[in-house]
mmCIF file of C-alpha atoms in Angstrom:
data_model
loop_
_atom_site.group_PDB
_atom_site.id
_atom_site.type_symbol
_atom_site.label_atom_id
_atom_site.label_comp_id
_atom_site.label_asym_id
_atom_site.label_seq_id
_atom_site.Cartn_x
_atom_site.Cartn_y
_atom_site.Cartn_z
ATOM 1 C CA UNK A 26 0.000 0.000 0.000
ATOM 2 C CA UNK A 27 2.566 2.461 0.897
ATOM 3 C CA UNK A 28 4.257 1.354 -2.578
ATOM 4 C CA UNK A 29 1.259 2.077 -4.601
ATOM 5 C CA UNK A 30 1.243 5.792 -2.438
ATOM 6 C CA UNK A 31 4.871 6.495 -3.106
ATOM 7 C CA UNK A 32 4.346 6.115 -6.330
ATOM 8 C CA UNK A 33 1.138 8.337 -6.865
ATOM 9 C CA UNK A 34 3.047 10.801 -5.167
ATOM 10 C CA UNK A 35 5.668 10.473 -7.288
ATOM 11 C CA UNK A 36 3.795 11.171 -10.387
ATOM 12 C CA UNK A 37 1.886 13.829 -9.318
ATOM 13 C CA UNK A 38 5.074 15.865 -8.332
ATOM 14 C CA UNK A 39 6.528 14.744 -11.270
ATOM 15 C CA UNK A 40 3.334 15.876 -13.235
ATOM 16 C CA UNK A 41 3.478 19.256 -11.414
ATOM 17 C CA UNK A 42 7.040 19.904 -12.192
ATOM 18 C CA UNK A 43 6.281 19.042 -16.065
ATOM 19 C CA UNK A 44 3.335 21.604 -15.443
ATOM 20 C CA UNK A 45 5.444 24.512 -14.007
ATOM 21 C CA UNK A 46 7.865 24.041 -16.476
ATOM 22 C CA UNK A 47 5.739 24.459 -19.763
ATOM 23 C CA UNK A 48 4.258 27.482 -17.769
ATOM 24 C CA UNK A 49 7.715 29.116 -17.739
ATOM 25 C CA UNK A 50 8.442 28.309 -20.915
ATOM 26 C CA UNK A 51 5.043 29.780 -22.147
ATOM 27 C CA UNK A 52 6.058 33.273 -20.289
ATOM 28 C CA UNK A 53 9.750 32.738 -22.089
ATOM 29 C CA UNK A 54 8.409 32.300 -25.514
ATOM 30 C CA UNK A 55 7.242 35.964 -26.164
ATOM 31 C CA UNK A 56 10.553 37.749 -24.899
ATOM 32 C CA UNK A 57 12.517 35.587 -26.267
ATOM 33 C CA UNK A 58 10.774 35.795 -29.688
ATOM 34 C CA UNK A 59 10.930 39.636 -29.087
ATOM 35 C CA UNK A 60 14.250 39.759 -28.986
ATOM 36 C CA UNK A 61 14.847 37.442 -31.798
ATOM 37 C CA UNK A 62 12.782 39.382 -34.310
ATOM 38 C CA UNK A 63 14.245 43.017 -33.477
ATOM 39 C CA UNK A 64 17.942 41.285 -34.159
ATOM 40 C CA UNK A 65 16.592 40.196 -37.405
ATOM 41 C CA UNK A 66 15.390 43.698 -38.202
ATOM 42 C CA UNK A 67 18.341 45.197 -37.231
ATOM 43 C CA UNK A 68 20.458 42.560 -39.549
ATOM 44 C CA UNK A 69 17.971 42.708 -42.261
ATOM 45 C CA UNK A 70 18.795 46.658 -42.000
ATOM 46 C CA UNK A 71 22.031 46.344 -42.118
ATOM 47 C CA UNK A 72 22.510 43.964 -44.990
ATOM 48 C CA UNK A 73 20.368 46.008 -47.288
ATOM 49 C CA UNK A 74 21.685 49.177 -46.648
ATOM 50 C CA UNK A 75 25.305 47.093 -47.764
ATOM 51 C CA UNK A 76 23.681 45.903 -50.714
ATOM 52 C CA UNK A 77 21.965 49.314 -51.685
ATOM 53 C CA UNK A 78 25.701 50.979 -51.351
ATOM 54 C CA UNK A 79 27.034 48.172 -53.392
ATOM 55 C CA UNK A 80 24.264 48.309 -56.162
ATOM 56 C CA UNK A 81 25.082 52.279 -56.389
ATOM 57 C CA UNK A 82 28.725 51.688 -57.148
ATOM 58 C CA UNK A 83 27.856 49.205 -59.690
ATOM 59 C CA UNK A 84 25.102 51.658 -61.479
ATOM 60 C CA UNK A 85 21.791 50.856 -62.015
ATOM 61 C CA UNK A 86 20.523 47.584 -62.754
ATOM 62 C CA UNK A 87 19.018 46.100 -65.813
ATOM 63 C CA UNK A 88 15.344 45.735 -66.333
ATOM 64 C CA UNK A 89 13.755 42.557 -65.335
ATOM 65 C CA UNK A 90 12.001 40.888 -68.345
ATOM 66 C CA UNK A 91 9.244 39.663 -65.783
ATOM 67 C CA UNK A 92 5.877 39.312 -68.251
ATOM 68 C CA UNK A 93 8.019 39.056 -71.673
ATOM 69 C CA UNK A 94 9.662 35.516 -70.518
ATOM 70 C CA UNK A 95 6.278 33.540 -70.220
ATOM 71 C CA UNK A 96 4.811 31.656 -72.120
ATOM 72 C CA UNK A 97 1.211 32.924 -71.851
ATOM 73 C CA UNK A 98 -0.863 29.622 -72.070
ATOM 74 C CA UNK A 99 -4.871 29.768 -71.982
ATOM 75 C CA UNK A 100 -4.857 28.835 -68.338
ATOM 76 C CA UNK A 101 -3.566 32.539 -67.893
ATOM 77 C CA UNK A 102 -5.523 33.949 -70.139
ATOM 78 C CA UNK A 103 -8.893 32.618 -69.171
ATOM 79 C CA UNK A 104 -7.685 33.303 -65.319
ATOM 80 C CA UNK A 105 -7.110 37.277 -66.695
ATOM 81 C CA UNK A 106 -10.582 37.581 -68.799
ATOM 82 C CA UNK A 107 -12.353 35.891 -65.685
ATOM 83 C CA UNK A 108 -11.390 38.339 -63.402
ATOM 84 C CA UNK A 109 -11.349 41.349 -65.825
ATOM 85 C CA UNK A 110 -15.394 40.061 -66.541
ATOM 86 C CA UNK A 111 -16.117 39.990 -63.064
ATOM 87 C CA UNK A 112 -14.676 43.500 -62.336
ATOM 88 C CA UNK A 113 -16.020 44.739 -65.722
ATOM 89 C CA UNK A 114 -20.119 43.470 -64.740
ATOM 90 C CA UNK A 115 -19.389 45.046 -61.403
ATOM 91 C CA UNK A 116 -18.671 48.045 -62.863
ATOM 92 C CA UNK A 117 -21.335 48.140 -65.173
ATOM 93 C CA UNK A 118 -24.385 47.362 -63.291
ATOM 94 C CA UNK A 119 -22.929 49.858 -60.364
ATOM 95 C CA UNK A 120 -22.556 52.555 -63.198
ATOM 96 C CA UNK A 121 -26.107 51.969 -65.167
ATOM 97 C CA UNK A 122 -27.569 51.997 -61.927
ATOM 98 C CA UNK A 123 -26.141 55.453 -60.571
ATOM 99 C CA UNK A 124 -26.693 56.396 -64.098
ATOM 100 C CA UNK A 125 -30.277 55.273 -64.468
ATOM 101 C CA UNK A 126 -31.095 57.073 -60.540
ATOM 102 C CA UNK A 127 -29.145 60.252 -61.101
ATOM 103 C CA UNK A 128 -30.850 60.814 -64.294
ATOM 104 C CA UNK A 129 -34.563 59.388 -64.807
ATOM 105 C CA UNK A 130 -33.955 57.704 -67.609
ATOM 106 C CA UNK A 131 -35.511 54.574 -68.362
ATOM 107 C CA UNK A 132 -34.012 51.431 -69.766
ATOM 108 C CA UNK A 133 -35.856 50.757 -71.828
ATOM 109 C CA UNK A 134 -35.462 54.769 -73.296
ATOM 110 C CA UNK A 135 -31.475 53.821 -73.445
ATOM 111 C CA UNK A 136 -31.729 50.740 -75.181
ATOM 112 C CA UNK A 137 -33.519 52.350 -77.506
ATOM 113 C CA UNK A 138 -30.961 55.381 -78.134
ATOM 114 C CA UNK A 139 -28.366 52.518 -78.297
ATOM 115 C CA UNK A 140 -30.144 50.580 -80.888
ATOM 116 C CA UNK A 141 -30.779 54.073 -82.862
ATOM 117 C CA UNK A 142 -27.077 53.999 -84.171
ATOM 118 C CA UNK A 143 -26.259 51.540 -86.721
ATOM 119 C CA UNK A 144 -24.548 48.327 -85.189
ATOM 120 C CA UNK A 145 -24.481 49.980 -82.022
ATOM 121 C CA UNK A 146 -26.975 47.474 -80.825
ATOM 122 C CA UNK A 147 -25.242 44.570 -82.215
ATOM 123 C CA UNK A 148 -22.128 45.409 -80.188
ATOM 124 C CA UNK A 149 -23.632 46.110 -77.106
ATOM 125 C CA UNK A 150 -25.331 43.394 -76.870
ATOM 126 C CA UNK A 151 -21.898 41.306 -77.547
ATOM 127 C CA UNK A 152 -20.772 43.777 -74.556
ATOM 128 C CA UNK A 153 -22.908 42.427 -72.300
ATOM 129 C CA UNK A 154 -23.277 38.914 -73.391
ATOM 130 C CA UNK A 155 -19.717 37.660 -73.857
ATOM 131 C CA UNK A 156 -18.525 39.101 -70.373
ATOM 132 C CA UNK A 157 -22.432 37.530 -68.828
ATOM 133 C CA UNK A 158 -21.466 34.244 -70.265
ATOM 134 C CA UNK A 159 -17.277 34.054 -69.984
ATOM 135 C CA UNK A 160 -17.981 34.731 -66.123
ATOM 136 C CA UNK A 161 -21.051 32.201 -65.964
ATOM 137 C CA UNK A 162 -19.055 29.248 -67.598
ATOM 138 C CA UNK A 163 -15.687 30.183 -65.386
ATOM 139 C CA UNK A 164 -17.690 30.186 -62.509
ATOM 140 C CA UNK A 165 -18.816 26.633 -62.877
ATOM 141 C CA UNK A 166 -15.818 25.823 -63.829
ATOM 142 C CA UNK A 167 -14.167 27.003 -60.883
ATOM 143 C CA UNK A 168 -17.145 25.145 -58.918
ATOM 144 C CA UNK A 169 -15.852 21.390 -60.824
ATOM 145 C CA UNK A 170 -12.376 22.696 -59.354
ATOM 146 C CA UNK A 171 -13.453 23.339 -56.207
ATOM 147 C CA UNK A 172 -14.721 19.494 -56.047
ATOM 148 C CA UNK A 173 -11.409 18.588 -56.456
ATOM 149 C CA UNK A 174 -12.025 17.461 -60.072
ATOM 150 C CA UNK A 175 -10.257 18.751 -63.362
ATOM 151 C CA UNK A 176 -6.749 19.906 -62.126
ATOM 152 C CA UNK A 177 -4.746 17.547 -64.443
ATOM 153 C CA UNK A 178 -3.276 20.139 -67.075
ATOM 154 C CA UNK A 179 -4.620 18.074 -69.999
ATOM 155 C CA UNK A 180 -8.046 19.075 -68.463
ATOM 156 C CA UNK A 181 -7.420 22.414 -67.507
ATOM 157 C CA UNK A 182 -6.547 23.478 -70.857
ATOM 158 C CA UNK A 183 -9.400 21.414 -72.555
ATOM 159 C CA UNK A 184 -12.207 23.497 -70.468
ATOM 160 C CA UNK A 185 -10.190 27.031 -70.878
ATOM 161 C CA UNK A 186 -10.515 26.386 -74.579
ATOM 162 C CA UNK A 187 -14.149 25.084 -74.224
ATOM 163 C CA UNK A 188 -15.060 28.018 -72.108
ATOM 164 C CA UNK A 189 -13.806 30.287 -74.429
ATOM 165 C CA UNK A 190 -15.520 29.050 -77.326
ATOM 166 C CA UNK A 191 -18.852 28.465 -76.141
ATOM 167 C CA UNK A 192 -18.559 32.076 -74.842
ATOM 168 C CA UNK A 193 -18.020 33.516 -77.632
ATOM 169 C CA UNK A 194 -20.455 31.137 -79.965
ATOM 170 C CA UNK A 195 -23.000 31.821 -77.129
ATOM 171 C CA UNK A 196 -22.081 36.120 -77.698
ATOM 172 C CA UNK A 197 -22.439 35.867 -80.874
ATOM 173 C CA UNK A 198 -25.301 34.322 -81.530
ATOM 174 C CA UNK A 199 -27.030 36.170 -78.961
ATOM 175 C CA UNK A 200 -25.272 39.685 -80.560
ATOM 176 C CA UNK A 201 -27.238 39.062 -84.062
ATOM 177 C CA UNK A 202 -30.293 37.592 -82.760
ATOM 178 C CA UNK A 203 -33.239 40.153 -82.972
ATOM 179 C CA UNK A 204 -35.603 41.296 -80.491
ATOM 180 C CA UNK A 205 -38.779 42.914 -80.904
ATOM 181 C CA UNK A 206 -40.587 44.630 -78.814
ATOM 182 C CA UNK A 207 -43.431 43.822 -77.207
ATOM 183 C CA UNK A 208 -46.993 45.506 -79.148
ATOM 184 C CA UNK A 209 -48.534 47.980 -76.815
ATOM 185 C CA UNK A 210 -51.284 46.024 -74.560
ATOM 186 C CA UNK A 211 -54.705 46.650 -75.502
ATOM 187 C CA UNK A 212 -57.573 46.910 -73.360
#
């Protein structure tokens, strides 16, 4: 009995000590990480103020070719015309809207100034259906990606080139279709 006592007491002061140590070491951590990062500022300081002497005496240095040395391949450019339609219906519907409140004018009385000048209707409706459908078909494309399906680059390509050719199919045929307006209701 005194055994089995000896050795409870044992492991609680052993569990105690265990305890006050990771305590210590908890209040440690900050100061010590303190201390650590303002060295690293002050070498970090240091060195580039070295290098920025040293790149002076050498003159200045030559321009990076950055965007000129990639290849740009359709994932890119579908990534690019994505966001740019996103931002670019954002835009729009925030600017008709202001324009439509601050002025009184109808839609219906702007679509019908736009469709006054020749082919002006024709490209606006392109306008508004390639960036409508580009951002509807990257968005479900994004939502196959985001089930963890279609990352192999075989397949990544294949549905940036089918996205961008049913867009543009779908624009166009929706640029030259006609609409007519509805005849006044009669009573």
């Amino acid at each position: 009995k005194t055994m089995a006592s000896a050795a409870r007491t044992r492991s609680a002061l052993v569990s105690s000590m265990r305890s006050l140590r990771m305590s210590q070491l908890a209040l440690a951590r900050p100061a010590a990480q303190s201390l650590v990062a303002a060295d690293l500022n002050r070498t970090r300081y240091q060195s580039s103020a070295a290098a920025g002497a040293v790149s002076r005496a050498k003159g200045p240095r030559p321009m990076s070719p950055h965007l000129t040395i990639y290849k740009f391949g359709i994932n890119m450019i579908t990534s690019t015309i994505f966001r740019g339609t996103g931002i670019f219906l954002f835009v729009a519907v925030q600017g008709c809207g202001t324009m439509f409140a601050l002025t009184g004018l109808s839609v219906e009385t702007f679509v019908d100034t736009v469709q006054q000048v020749p082919m002006m209707g024709t490209i606006a409706r392109f306008g508004v259906a390639f960036p409508l459908t580009f951002h509807l078909l990257g968005g479900i494309r994004h939502l196959v990606w985001d089930n963890a399906q279609g990352h192999e680059i075989k397949e990544v390509n294949q549905t940036g080139y089918a996205i961008l050719g049913a867009s543009l199919l779908a624009s166009a045929i929706l640029a030259l279709m006609e609409f007519e307006k509805d005849p006044p209701a009669t009573n």
